[in-house]
């Protein structure tokens, strides 16, 4: 009779050998080792979520997460203020987008109904331009103005194109259309004038470099005391005197001081600027439309008598200024925004220089 202990040893021997086998067979594999305890992290409950989200079972199979949009409280005062501001900005954007339409309408009314602009007095014109330039200054900082001063390439290019493209365009257009002497002299004089404040407003509406436009206007206006009479005498054969003191005071009053005051408000009174800024695009568009319409109204009879030839000559003059100002700026490597600014500054002239 076998010993009980021997039977027990024989019975457990295969299992002992199988468990301690150094080379597992295909039918039996060693048990998987458990993960180290240090790698298992217990879930932590966050006190709050910045952006809660929902995971849907059908979507989670593909690894996508659907995030709901944040809720807006209709009775929130900040939401109402934001909606009101966005509404004002939308209206201003619509008016600014239709800027050529408003200017064309103002010019047409000045041509066919010049009496409608009798209320436009010089003091109202100056006030409107000053307020508009103040609003443009609110969009700038002193760093923007310093940055524009640190752009000598753009400033020199704009200055050179201002007093080269427009005077030469006026000369060649008058020769091309065979204009009478008095019309040719007037067209060349327009080409020799500096950029005006309307170009700053148009640059603001066109989202150009407003700081660069203001500095270009100041530079071309202050140097017009010497350059405008010289170019007019050489190209038109007539000397045109320019009031240096009046030109300097006008530039200081209408361009430089309002822009600097606006930048000061933007620096120290930002809450006021945030309230006023959405109103500036409609004011700027209205100011330019009224200025253009008033200029046409003052000379409506002469324009109607001159015929299509003069209208064509003026159109070609300003079109060449806009076109070549932009093309040459891009050709010498100036960025799009500054090239747009130079194009506007070159193509628009201050025809009321005295």
Short mmCIF file of C-alpha atoms in Angstrom, two decimals:
data_model
loop_
_atom_site.label_atom_id
_atom_site.label_comp_id
_atom_site.label_asym_id
_atom_site.label_seq_id
_atom_site.Cartn_x
_atom_site.Cartn_y
_atom_site.Cartn_z
CA UNK A 1 0.00 0.00 0.00
CA UNK A 2 1.46 3.36 -1.05
CA UNK A 3 2.25 5.92 1.47
CA UNK A 4 -0.19 8.81 1.62
CA UNK A 5 2.58 11.38 1.55
CA UNK A 6 4.09 9.82 -1.57
CA UNK A 7 0.77 9.91 -3.37
CA UNK A 8 0.34 13.56 -2.44
CA UNK A 9 3.82 14.40 -3.68
CA UNK A 10 3.26 12.55 -6.97
CA UNK A 11 -0.08 14.31 -7.48
CA UNK A 12 1.29 17.83 -6.93
CA UNK A 13 4.56 17.31 -8.79
CA UNK A 14 3.26 18.09 -12.33
CA UNK A 15 1.65 21.30 -11.16
CA UNK A 16 4.79 22.27 -9.33
CA UNK A 17 6.91 21.61 -12.40
CA UNK A 18 4.46 23.42 -14.66
CA UNK A 19 4.39 26.48 -12.45
CA UNK A 20 8.16 26.57 -12.07
CA UNK A 21 8.92 25.80 -15.72
CA UNK A 22 11.36 28.41 -17.10
CA UNK A 23 10.05 28.01 -20.66
CA UNK A 24 6.25 28.17 -20.90
CA UNK A 25 4.52 26.05 -23.50
CA UNK A 26 2.07 27.28 -26.09
CA UNK A 27 -0.85 25.97 -24.14
CA UNK A 28 0.15 27.57 -20.88
CA UNK A 29 1.47 31.11 -20.45
CA UNK A 30 2.65 32.82 -17.29
CA UNK A 31 0.13 35.00 -15.53
CA UNK A 32 0.22 38.72 -16.38
CA UNK A 33 2.06 40.88 -13.94
CA UNK A 34 -0.08 43.45 -12.18
CA UNK A 35 0.53 47.19 -12.83
CA UNK A 36 2.79 48.84 -10.31
CA UNK A 37 0.86 50.50 -7.56
CA UNK A 38 2.56 53.82 -8.25
CA UNK A 39 1.00 54.06 -11.76
CA UNK A 40 -2.56 53.73 -10.55
CA UNK A 41 -3.95 57.13 -9.71
CA UNK A 42 -7.20 57.61 -7.96
CA UNK A 43 -9.64 59.94 -9.73
CA UNK A 44 -9.75 63.43 -8.31
CA UNK A 45 -12.92 65.48 -8.32
CA UNK A 46 -12.31 68.98 -9.56
CA UNK A 47 -14.03 71.70 -7.55
CA UNK A 48 -15.23 73.41 -10.70
CA UNK A 49 -14.95 73.24 -14.49
CA UNK A 50 -14.02 76.22 -16.62
CA UNK A 51 -15.71 74.78 -19.69
CA UNK A 52 -18.10 71.89 -18.96
CA UNK A 53 -18.73 69.37 -21.73
CA UNK A 54 -20.87 66.34 -22.40
CA UNK A 55 -19.66 63.04 -23.82
CA UNK A 56 -22.32 61.12 -25.68
CA UNK A 57 -21.92 57.31 -25.86
CA UNK A 58 -22.51 57.16 -29.60
CA UNK A 59 -19.94 59.85 -30.24
CA UNK A 60 -17.42 58.65 -27.67
CA UNK A 61 -16.87 55.43 -29.59
CA UNK A 62 -15.19 57.45 -32.28
CA UNK A 63 -13.24 59.54 -29.81
CA UNK A 64 -15.13 62.78 -30.47
CA UNK A 65 -16.39 65.11 -27.78
CA UNK A 66 -19.40 67.34 -28.25
CA UNK A 67 -19.12 70.61 -26.37
CA UNK A 68 -22.27 72.64 -25.86
CA UNK A 69 -22.25 76.39 -26.39
CA UNK A 70 -22.17 78.47 -23.23
CA UNK A 71 -25.52 79.76 -22.06
CA UNK A 72 -26.26 83.48 -22.14
CA UNK A 73 -28.50 85.12 -19.61
CA UNK A 74 -30.98 87.41 -21.29
CA UNK A 75 -31.34 89.59 -18.23
CA UNK A 76 -27.62 90.30 -17.91
CA UNK A 77 -26.75 93.98 -18.16
CA UNK A 78 -23.35 93.22 -19.69
CA UNK A 79 -24.99 91.09 -22.38
CA UNK A 80 -27.39 93.90 -23.22
CA UNK A 81 -24.52 96.37 -23.36
CA UNK A 82 -22.57 94.06 -25.66
CA UNK A 83 -25.60 93.57 -27.92
CA UNK A 84 -26.18 97.31 -28.10
CA UNK A 85 -22.53 97.94 -28.88
CA UNK A 86 -22.48 95.25 -31.53
CA UNK A 87 -25.60 96.78 -33.10
CA UNK A 88 -23.95 100.19 -33.26
CA UNK A 89 -20.80 98.67 -34.71
CA UNK A 90 -22.83 96.78 -37.31
CA UNK A 91 -24.55 99.99 -38.43
CA UNK A 92 -21.22 101.82 -38.55
CA UNK A 93 -19.70 98.97 -40.56
CA UNK A 94 -22.57 99.08 -43.05
CA UNK A 95 -22.22 102.84 -43.49
CA UNK A 96 -18.45 102.60 -43.88
CA UNK A 97 -18.74 99.82 -46.46
CA UNK A 98 -20.99 102.04 -48.60
CA UNK A 99 -18.54 104.94 -48.33
CA UNK A 100 -18.14 105.45 -52.13
CA UNK A 101 -21.92 105.53 -52.49
CA UNK A 102 -22.32 108.27 -49.87
CA UNK A 103 -19.53 110.36 -51.39
CA UNK A 104 -20.97 109.99 -54.89
CA UNK A 105 -24.41 110.92 -53.59
CA UNK A 106 -23.00 113.98 -51.82
CA UNK A 107 -21.21 115.12 -54.98
CA UNK A 108 -24.31 114.56 -57.11
CA UNK A 109 -26.43 116.62 -54.74
CA UNK A 110 -23.81 119.36 -54.75
CA UNK A 111 -23.90 119.42 -58.54
CA UNK A 112 -27.67 119.44 -59.08
CA UNK A 113 -28.76 121.06 -55.79
CA UNK A 114 -25.94 123.37 -54.71
CA UNK A 115 -28.29 125.37 -52.51
CA UNK A 116 -28.62 122.44 -50.14
CA UNK A 117 -25.07 123.14 -48.94
CA UNK A 118 -25.59 126.79 -48.07
CA UNK A 119 -25.64 125.90 -44.39
CA UNK A 120 -22.09 124.54 -44.57
CA UNK A 121 -19.94 127.36 -43.24
CA UNK A 122 -16.13 127.25 -42.99
CA UNK A 123 -16.27 127.06 -39.20
CA UNK A 124 -18.57 124.03 -39.37
CA UNK A 125 -16.22 122.39 -41.84
CA UNK A 126 -13.22 122.94 -39.59
CA UNK A 127 -15.17 121.70 -36.58
CA UNK A 128 -16.29 118.54 -38.38
CA UNK A 129 -12.76 117.74 -39.54
CA UNK A 130 -11.35 118.42 -36.07
CA UNK A 131 -13.86 116.11 -34.38
CA UNK A 132 -13.17 113.40 -36.94
CA UNK A 133 -9.41 113.69 -36.50
CA UNK A 134 -9.91 113.55 -32.73
CA UNK A 135 -11.83 110.31 -33.17
CA UNK A 136 -9.08 108.88 -35.35
CA UNK A 137 -6.54 109.85 -32.74
CA UNK A 138 -8.51 107.78 -30.22
CA UNK A 139 -7.69 104.68 -32.25
CA UNK A 140 -3.97 105.41 -31.94
CA UNK A 141 -1.44 105.24 -29.16
CA UNK A 142 1.77 107.15 -28.69
CA UNK A 143 3.55 103.92 -29.57
CA UNK A 144 1.77 103.93 -32.95
CA UNK A 145 3.00 107.45 -33.65
CA UNK A 146 6.52 106.56 -32.58
CA UNK A 147 6.31 103.46 -34.74
CA UNK A 148 5.30 105.56 -37.76
CA UNK A 149 8.25 107.86 -37.13
CA UNK A 150 10.45 104.76 -37.16
CA UNK A 151 9.33 103.97 -40.74
CA UNK A 152 11.63 106.19 -42.82
CA UNK A 153 11.23 104.05 -45.92
CA UNK A 154 7.45 104.49 -45.98
CA UNK A 155 7.59 108.20 -45.14
CA UNK A 156 10.20 108.97 -47.79
CA UNK A 157 8.41 106.85 -50.40
CA UNK A 158 5.10 108.57 -49.71
CA UNK A 159 6.69 112.01 -49.79
CA UNK A 160 8.50 111.31 -53.06
CA UNK A 161 5.44 109.79 -54.76
CA UNK A 162 3.27 112.66 -53.52
CA UNK A 163 5.35 115.27 -55.32
CA UNK A 164 6.30 113.22 -58.37
CA UNK A 165 3.33 111.14 -59.53
CA UNK A 166 0.63 113.77 -59.15
CA UNK A 167 2.45 116.78 -60.69
CA UNK A 168 3.69 114.70 -63.62
CA UNK A 169 0.26 113.11 -64.05
CA UNK A 170 -1.34 116.55 -64.16
CA UNK A 171 1.17 117.68 -66.78
CA UNK A 172 0.81 114.64 -69.05
CA UNK A 173 -2.98 114.42 -68.73
CA UNK A 174 -3.31 118.07 -69.75
CA UNK A 175 -1.12 117.38 -72.79
CA UNK A 176 -2.96 114.17 -73.63
CA UNK A 177 -6.39 115.83 -73.59
CA UNK A 178 -5.07 119.08 -75.09
CA UNK A 179 -6.62 121.19 -72.36
CA UNK A 180 -6.73 124.97 -72.62
CA UNK A 181 -4.00 126.84 -70.78
CA UNK A 182 -6.15 127.85 -67.80
CA UNK A 183 -7.52 124.32 -67.35
CA UNK A 184 -4.04 122.83 -67.68
CA UNK A 185 -2.65 125.24 -65.09
CA UNK A 186 -5.44 124.37 -62.67
CA UNK A 187 -4.96 120.63 -63.16
CA UNK A 188 -1.21 120.88 -62.60
CA UNK A 189 -1.80 123.02 -59.51
CA UNK A 190 -4.07 120.33 -58.07
CA UNK A 191 -1.35 117.76 -58.72
CA UNK A 192 1.23 119.90 -56.92
CA UNK A 193 -0.87 120.34 -53.77
CA UNK A 194 -0.12 118.33 -50.61
CA UNK A 195 -2.33 115.66 -49.12
CA UNK A 196 -5.35 116.83 -47.16
CA UNK A 197 -7.16 115.80 -44.02
CA UNK A 198 -9.75 113.93 -46.08
CA UNK A 199 -7.03 111.42 -46.94
CA UNK A 200 -6.57 110.71 -43.23
CA UNK A 201 -10.29 110.05 -42.86
CA UNK A 202 -10.36 107.76 -45.88
CA UNK A 203 -7.32 105.89 -44.55
CA UNK A 204 -9.16 105.39 -41.27
CA UNK A 205 -12.22 104.05 -43.08
CA UNK A 206 -10.09 101.83 -45.35
CA UNK A 207 -8.24 100.39 -42.31
CA UNK A 208 -4.89 101.70 -43.40
CA UNK A 209 -2.01 102.97 -41.31
CA UNK A 210 -3.60 106.08 -39.79
CA UNK A 211 -0.45 107.16 -37.95
CA UNK A 212 1.56 107.01 -41.17
CA UNK A 213 -1.15 108.94 -43.02
CA UNK A 214 -1.16 111.73 -40.41
CA UNK A 215 2.62 112.09 -40.52
CA UNK A 216 2.63 112.07 -44.34
CA UNK A 217 -0.03 114.78 -44.40
CA UNK A 218 1.92 116.92 -41.95
CA UNK A 219 5.18 116.47 -43.87
CA UNK A 220 3.72 117.18 -47.32
CA UNK A 221 1.70 120.16 -46.05
CA UNK A 222 4.58 121.86 -44.25
CA UNK A 223 6.93 121.41 -47.22
CA UNK A 224 4.27 122.61 -49.67
CA UNK A 225 5.30 126.17 -48.83
CA UNK A 226 8.38 125.66 -51.01
CA UNK A 227 7.59 122.69 -53.25
CA UNK A 228 4.12 123.68 -54.53
CA UNK A 229 5.16 127.11 -55.93
CA UNK A 230 8.34 125.62 -57.42
CA UNK A 231 6.61 122.72 -59.21
CA UNK A 232 3.76 124.91 -60.43
CA UNK A 233 6.21 127.42 -61.90
CA UNK A 234 8.21 124.70 -63.64
CA UNK A 235 5.30 122.63 -65.01
CA UNK A 236 2.58 125.24 -65.57
CA UNK A 237 4.72 128.32 -66.10
CA UNK A 238 2.87 130.19 -63.35
CA UNK A 239 4.01 131.03 -59.84
CA UNK A 240 1.46 130.37 -57.10
CA UNK A 241 2.18 131.89 -53.71
CA UNK A 242 1.40 129.88 -50.56
CA UNK A 243 0.66 131.38 -47.15
CA UNK A 244 3.24 129.64 -44.98
CA UNK A 245 1.93 130.80 -41.60
CA UNK A 246 -1.69 130.04 -42.45
CA UNK A 247 -0.76 126.61 -43.78
CA UNK A 248 1.23 125.77 -40.65
CA UNK A 249 -1.54 126.90 -38.29
CA UNK A 250 -4.17 124.99 -40.27
CA UNK A 251 -2.11 121.80 -40.13
CA UNK A 252 -1.49 122.24 -36.42
CA UNK A 253 -5.14 122.96 -35.62
CA UNK A 254 -6.87 120.40 -37.82
CA UNK A 255 -4.36 117.53 -38.00
CA UNK A 256 -1.67 117.36 -35.34
CA UNK A 257 -3.37 118.65 -32.18
CA UNK A 258 -6.61 116.61 -32.56
CA UNK A 259 -4.65 113.42 -33.24
CA UNK A 260 -2.37 113.96 -30.24
CA UNK A 261 -5.39 114.76 -28.06
CA UNK A 262 -7.10 111.57 -29.22
CA UNK A 263 -4.03 109.49 -28.42
CA UNK A 264 -3.94 111.13 -24.97
CA UNK A 265 -7.59 110.18 -24.35
CA UNK A 266 -6.90 106.65 -25.52
CA UNK A 267 -4.09 106.42 -22.98
CA UNK A 268 -5.79 107.86 -19.90
CA UNK A 269 -9.57 107.71 -20.55
CA UNK A 270 -10.12 104.31 -22.11
CA UNK A 271 -13.71 103.92 -20.88
CA UNK A 272 -14.72 107.11 -22.66
CA UNK A 273 -12.93 105.97 -25.80
CA UNK A 274 -14.79 102.64 -25.79
CA UNK A 275 -18.09 104.52 -25.75
CA UNK A 276 -17.19 106.99 -28.50
CA UNK A 277 -15.22 104.73 -30.86
CA UNK A 278 -18.24 102.90 -32.42
CA UNK A 279 -19.70 106.28 -33.42
CA UNK A 280 -16.64 107.49 -35.30
CA UNK A 281 -16.99 105.60 -38.64
CA UNK A 282 -20.44 107.11 -39.42
CA UNK A 283 -19.20 110.56 -38.40
CA UNK A 284 -16.11 110.19 -40.60
CA UNK A 285 -18.14 109.06 -43.62
CA UNK A 286 -20.66 111.88 -43.17
CA UNK A 287 -17.88 114.46 -42.85
CA UNK A 288 -16.16 113.39 -46.07
CA UNK A 289 -19.44 113.20 -47.99
CA UNK A 290 -20.42 116.70 -46.87
CA UNK A 291 -16.97 118.11 -47.63
CA UNK A 292 -16.96 116.66 -51.14
CA UNK A 293 -20.52 117.75 -51.80
CA UNK A 294 -19.79 121.27 -50.56
CA UNK A 295 -16.70 121.54 -52.77
CA UNK A 296 -18.77 120.52 -55.80
CA UNK A 297 -21.60 122.88 -54.83
CA UNK A 298 -19.28 125.89 -54.69
CA UNK A 299 -18.15 125.26 -58.28
CA UNK A 300 -21.25 123.57 -59.71
CA UNK A 301 -21.84 126.16 -62.43
CA UNK A 302 -18.21 126.05 -63.59
CA UNK A 303 -18.27 122.24 -63.63
CA UNK A 304 -21.45 122.15 -65.69
CA UNK A 305 -20.03 124.68 -68.15
CA UNK A 306 -16.63 122.99 -68.49
CA UNK A 307 -18.05 119.81 -69.93
CA UNK A 308 -16.85 116.25 -69.88
CA UNK A 309 -13.27 117.05 -70.79
CA UNK A 310 -12.40 118.55 -67.43
CA UNK A 311 -14.24 115.81 -65.54
CA UNK A 312 -12.28 113.20 -67.50
CA UNK A 313 -9.01 115.02 -66.83
CA UNK A 314 -9.60 115.16 -63.07
CA UNK A 315 -10.67 111.51 -63.02
CA UNK A 316 -7.51 110.43 -64.84
CA UNK A 317 -5.34 112.55 -62.54
CA UNK A 318 -6.59 111.02 -59.30
CA UNK A 319 -6.84 107.51 -60.73
CA UNK A 320 -3.18 107.62 -61.72
CA UNK A 321 -2.28 108.82 -58.23
CA UNK A 322 -4.14 105.96 -56.54
CA UNK A 323 -2.85 103.33 -58.97
CA UNK A 324 0.82 104.25 -59.24
CA UNK A 325 1.04 105.11 -55.55
CA UNK A 326 0.02 101.58 -54.63
CA UNK A 327 1.97 99.80 -57.38
CA UNK A 328 5.26 101.59 -56.69
CA UNK A 329 4.89 101.10 -52.94
CA UNK A 330 4.41 97.38 -53.34
CA UNK A 331 7.23 97.23 -55.88
CA UNK A 332 9.78 98.53 -53.37
CA UNK A 333 8.63 96.06 -50.71
CA UNK A 334 6.23 98.08 -48.54
CA UNK A 335 3.49 96.09 -46.80
CA UNK A 336 -0.12 96.12 -47.97
CA UNK A 337 -1.51 98.38 -45.23
CA UNK A 338 1.17 101.04 -45.67
CA UNK A 339 0.91 100.79 -49.48
CA UNK A 340 -2.81 101.38 -49.23
CA UNK A 341 -2.11 104.39 -47.03
CA UNK A 342 0.43 105.83 -49.47
CA UNK A 343 -1.97 105.28 -52.37
CA UNK A 344 -4.73 107.21 -50.62
CA UNK A 345 -2.35 109.95 -49.53
CA UNK A 346 -0.96 110.39 -53.04
CA UNK A 347 -4.31 110.27 -54.83
CA UNK A 348 -6.17 112.73 -52.59
CA UNK A 349 -5.10 116.36 -52.61
CA UNK A 350 -5.74 119.41 -50.46
CA UNK A 351 -7.08 121.76 -53.10
CA UNK A 352 -7.77 124.56 -50.59
CA UNK A 353 -4.11 125.33 -49.92
CA UNK A 354 -3.69 129.10 -49.85
#
